[in-house]
XYZ file of C-alpha atoms in Angstrom:
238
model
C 75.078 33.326 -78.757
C 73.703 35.870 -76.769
C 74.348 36.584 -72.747
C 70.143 35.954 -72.681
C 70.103 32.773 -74.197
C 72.978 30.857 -72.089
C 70.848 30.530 -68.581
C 67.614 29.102 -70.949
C 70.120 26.544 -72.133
C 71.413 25.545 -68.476
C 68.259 25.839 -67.140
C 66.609 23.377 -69.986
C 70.394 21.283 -69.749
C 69.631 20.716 -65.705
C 65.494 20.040 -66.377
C 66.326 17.601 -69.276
C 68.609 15.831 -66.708
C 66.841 15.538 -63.446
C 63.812 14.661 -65.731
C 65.572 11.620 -66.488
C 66.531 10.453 -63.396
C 62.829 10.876 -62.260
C 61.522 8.955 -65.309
C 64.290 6.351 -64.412
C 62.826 6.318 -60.603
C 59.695 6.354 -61.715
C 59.782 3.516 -64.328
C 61.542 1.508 -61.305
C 58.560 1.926 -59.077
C 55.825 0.887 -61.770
C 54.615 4.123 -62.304
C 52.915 4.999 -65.238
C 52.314 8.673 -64.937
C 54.645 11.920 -64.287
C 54.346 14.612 -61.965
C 52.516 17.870 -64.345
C 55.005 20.300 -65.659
C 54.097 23.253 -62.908
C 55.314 20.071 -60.497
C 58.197 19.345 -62.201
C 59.556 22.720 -62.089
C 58.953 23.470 -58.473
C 60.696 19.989 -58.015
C 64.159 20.835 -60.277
C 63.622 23.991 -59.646
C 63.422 25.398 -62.962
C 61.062 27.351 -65.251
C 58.689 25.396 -67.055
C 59.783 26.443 -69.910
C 62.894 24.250 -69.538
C 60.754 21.714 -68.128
C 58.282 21.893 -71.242
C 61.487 21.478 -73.385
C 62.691 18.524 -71.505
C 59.535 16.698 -72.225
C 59.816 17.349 -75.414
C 63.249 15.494 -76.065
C 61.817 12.772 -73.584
C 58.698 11.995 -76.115
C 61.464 11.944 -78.888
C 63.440 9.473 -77.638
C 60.263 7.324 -77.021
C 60.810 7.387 -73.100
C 57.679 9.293 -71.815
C 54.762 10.406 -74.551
C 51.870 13.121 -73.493
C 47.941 13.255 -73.914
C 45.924 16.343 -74.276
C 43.689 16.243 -71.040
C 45.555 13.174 -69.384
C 48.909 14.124 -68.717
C 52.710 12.440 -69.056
C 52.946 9.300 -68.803
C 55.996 6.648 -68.752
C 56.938 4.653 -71.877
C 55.625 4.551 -76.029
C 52.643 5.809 -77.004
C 49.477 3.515 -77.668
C 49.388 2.141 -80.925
C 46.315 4.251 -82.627
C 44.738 3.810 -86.129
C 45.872 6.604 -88.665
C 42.501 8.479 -88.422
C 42.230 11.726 -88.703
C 39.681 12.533 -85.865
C 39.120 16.087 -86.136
C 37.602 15.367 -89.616
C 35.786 12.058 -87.756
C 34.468 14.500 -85.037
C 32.496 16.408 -88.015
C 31.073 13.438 -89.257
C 29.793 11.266 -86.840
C 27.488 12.033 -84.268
C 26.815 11.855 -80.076
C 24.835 8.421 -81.262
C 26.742 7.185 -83.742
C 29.623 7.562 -80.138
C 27.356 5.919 -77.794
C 26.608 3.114 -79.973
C 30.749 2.073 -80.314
C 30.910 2.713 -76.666
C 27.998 0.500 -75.377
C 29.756 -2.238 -77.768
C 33.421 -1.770 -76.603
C 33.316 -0.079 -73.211
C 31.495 -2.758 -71.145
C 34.257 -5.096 -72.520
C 37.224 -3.100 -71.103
C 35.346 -3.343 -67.496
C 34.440 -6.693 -67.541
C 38.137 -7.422 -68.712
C 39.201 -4.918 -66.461
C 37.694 -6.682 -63.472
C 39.699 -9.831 -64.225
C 42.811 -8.271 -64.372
C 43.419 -5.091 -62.628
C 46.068 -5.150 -60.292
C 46.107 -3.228 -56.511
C 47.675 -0.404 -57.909
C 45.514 0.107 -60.901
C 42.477 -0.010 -58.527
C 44.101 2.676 -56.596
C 44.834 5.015 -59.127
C 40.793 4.002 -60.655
C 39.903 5.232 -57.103
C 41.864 8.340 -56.862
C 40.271 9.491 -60.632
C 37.190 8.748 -59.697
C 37.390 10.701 -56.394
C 38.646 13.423 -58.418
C 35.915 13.308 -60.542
C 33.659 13.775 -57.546
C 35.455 16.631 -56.758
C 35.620 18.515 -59.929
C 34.355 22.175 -59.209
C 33.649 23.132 -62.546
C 32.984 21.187 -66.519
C 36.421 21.758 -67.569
C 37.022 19.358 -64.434
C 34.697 17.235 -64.758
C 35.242 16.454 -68.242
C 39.117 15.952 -67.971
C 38.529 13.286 -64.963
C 35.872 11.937 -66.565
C 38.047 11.057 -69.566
C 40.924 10.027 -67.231
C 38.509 7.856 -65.319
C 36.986 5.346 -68.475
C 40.666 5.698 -70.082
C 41.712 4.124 -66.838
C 39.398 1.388 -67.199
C 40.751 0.752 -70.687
C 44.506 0.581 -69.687
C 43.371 -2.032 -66.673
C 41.942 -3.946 -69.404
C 45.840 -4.949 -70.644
C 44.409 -4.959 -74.394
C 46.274 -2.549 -76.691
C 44.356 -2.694 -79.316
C 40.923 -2.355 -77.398
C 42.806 0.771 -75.999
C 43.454 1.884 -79.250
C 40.277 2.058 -80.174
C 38.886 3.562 -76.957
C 41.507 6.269 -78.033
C 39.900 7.098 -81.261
C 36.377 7.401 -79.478
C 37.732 9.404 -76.969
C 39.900 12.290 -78.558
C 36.087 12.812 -81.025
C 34.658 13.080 -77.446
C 37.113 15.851 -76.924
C 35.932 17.484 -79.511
C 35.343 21.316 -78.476
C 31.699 21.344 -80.096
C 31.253 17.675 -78.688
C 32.103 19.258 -75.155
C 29.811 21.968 -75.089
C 26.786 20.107 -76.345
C 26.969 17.886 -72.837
C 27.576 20.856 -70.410
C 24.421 21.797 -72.209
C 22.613 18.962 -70.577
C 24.122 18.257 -67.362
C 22.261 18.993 -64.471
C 22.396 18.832 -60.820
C 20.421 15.575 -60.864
C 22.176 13.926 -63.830
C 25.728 14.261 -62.120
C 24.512 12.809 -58.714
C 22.969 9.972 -60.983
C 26.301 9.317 -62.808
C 28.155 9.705 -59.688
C 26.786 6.957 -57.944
C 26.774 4.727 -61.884
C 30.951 5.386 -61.496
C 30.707 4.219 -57.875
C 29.129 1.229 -58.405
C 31.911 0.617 -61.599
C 34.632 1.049 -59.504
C 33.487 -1.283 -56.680
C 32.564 -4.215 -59.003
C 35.911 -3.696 -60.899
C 37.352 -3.505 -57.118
C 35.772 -6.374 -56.015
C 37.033 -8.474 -59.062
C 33.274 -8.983 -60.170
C 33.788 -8.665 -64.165
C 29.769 -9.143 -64.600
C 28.715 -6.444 -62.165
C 31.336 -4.629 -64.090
C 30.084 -4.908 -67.675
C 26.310 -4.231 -66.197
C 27.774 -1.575 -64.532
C 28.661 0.078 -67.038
C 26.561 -0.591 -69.729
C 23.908 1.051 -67.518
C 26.041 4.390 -66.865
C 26.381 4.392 -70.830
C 22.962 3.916 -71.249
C 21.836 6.218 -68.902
C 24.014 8.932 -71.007
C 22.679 7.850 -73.990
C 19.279 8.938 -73.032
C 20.084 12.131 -71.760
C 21.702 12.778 -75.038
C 18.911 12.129 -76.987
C 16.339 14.165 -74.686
C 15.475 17.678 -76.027
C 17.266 19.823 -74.671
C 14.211 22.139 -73.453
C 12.953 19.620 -71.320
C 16.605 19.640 -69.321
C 16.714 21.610 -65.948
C 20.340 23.411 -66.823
C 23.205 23.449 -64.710
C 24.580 27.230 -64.526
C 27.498 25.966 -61.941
C-alpha cells in the first residue's frame, strides 16, 4: 500500500462514518432527502471523493439510493418495472408520453391532495419555488422533474410511482430534452408557471378535484405546444 493511498482511505473511512450518523439523524427527523455531495463534504470536511465513495456503500447496504437529476434520498429504492428505457426512449414518442401522463398524472394530484402531509406540502413548495427560479433549461428541467416526482411520492402509491418513474427517466432522455428547450418561450414558461401555482395551492388546500383539473390542464397545455410546428414558436435564446 502506498504512502498516497492511506489518507484516501481515512478520508473515505471518516466520510463513510459521519455519513451514517447523518442518515441516522436524518431518518429520525422524517427526512427523505440528503444534503448533495459538494454539502456533504464541506460538512465532514472531506473531499468528495470520499464522500462519493461513502454513498456508494450506503446504496449497497440499501440505506440511502440516488436518482440522476433528483438527488440522495433516505431508504430503498422504488420498486420499477425491468424496462429498459433508453431503448423505450427510441421508440415511443413526445405523444405517445403525454397520453400516459394525462391518464396517470392527474391521479397522483388528486390522490396527492387527500393525503399529503405539512411537510410534503413544504418541500412541494420549496421545488416549485425553485422551479421559478431556475436561471437556465438545465434548471428548469431538473426542478421541473423534482416538482411532478414530488407530487407522485405525496400520492403514497408505490406502484403509481413506479410507473411515473418509467415515464419520467424517457423524459430525461437527452434528445427528449432538447426537443422542449426547442419550444419554450418566454410566454409558455409564465403560462406554466402560474398552471404549477395553481397545482400546488389546490394540493395545499386539500382540494383533490382542483388538483386533478389542475393538472390535467398544465398537461394539456404542454401537449399542445408539443404538437405545434415548431416555426410558428417565438424561441427562447435565454
Amino acid at each position: 500500500m502506498s504512502d498516497k493511498s492511506r489518507p484516501v482511505q481515512r478520508n473515505s473511512n471518516v466520510a463513510l462514518e459521519r455519513a451514517r450518523i447523518i442518515v441516522d439523524q436524518l431518518e429520525a427527523e422524517k427526512r427523505e432527502q440528503l444534503p448533495t455531495e459538494r454539502e456533504l463534504a464541506e460538512q465532514i470536511g472531506v473531499g468528495r471523493r470520499a464522500v462519493r465513495r461513502a454513498l456508494e456503500v450506503l446504496e449497497a447496504e440499501g440505506r440511502i439510493w440516488r436518482r440522476q437529476g433528483a438527488g440522495t434520498f433516505i431508504g430503498t429504492a422504488p420498486d420499477r418495472p425491468d424496462v429498459d428505457v433508453r431503448d423505450l426512449a427510441q421508440q415511443t414518442n413526445i405523444l405517445e408520453v403525454m397520453e400516459v401522463r394525462l391518464r396517470i398524472e392527474p391521479v397522483l394530484a388528486q390522490l396527492a391532495a387527500l393525503r399529503a402531509t405539512p411537510q410534503e406540502v413544504a418541500k412541494l413548495r420549496e421545488a416549485n419555488r425553485k422551479l421559478v427560479e431556475a436561471a437556465d433549461s438545465d434548471a428548469r428541467e431538473l426542478w421541473d422533474s423534482a416538482l411532478h416526482r414530488t407530487i407522485a411520492r405525496m400520492a403514497g402509491n408505490r406502484l403509481f410511482l413506479a410507473l411515473f418513474d418509467v415515464i419520467d427517466r424517457v423524459r430525461q432522455d437527452e434528445n427528449w430534452r432538447h426537443m422542449r428547450a426547442a419550444v419554450r418561450t418566454m410566454e409558455t414558461m409564465r403560462q406554466a408557471t402560474r398552471q404549477h401555482d395553481d397545482l400546488v395551492e389546490a394540493i395545499a388546500q386539500r382540494d383533490p378535484l382542483a388538483a386533478e383539473r389542475a393538472m390535467r390542464q398544465h398537461l394539456m397545455f404542454l401537449q399542445e405546444i408539443f404538437v405545434m410546428p415548431h416555426d410558428e414558436v417565438e424561441r427562447d435564446d435565454a
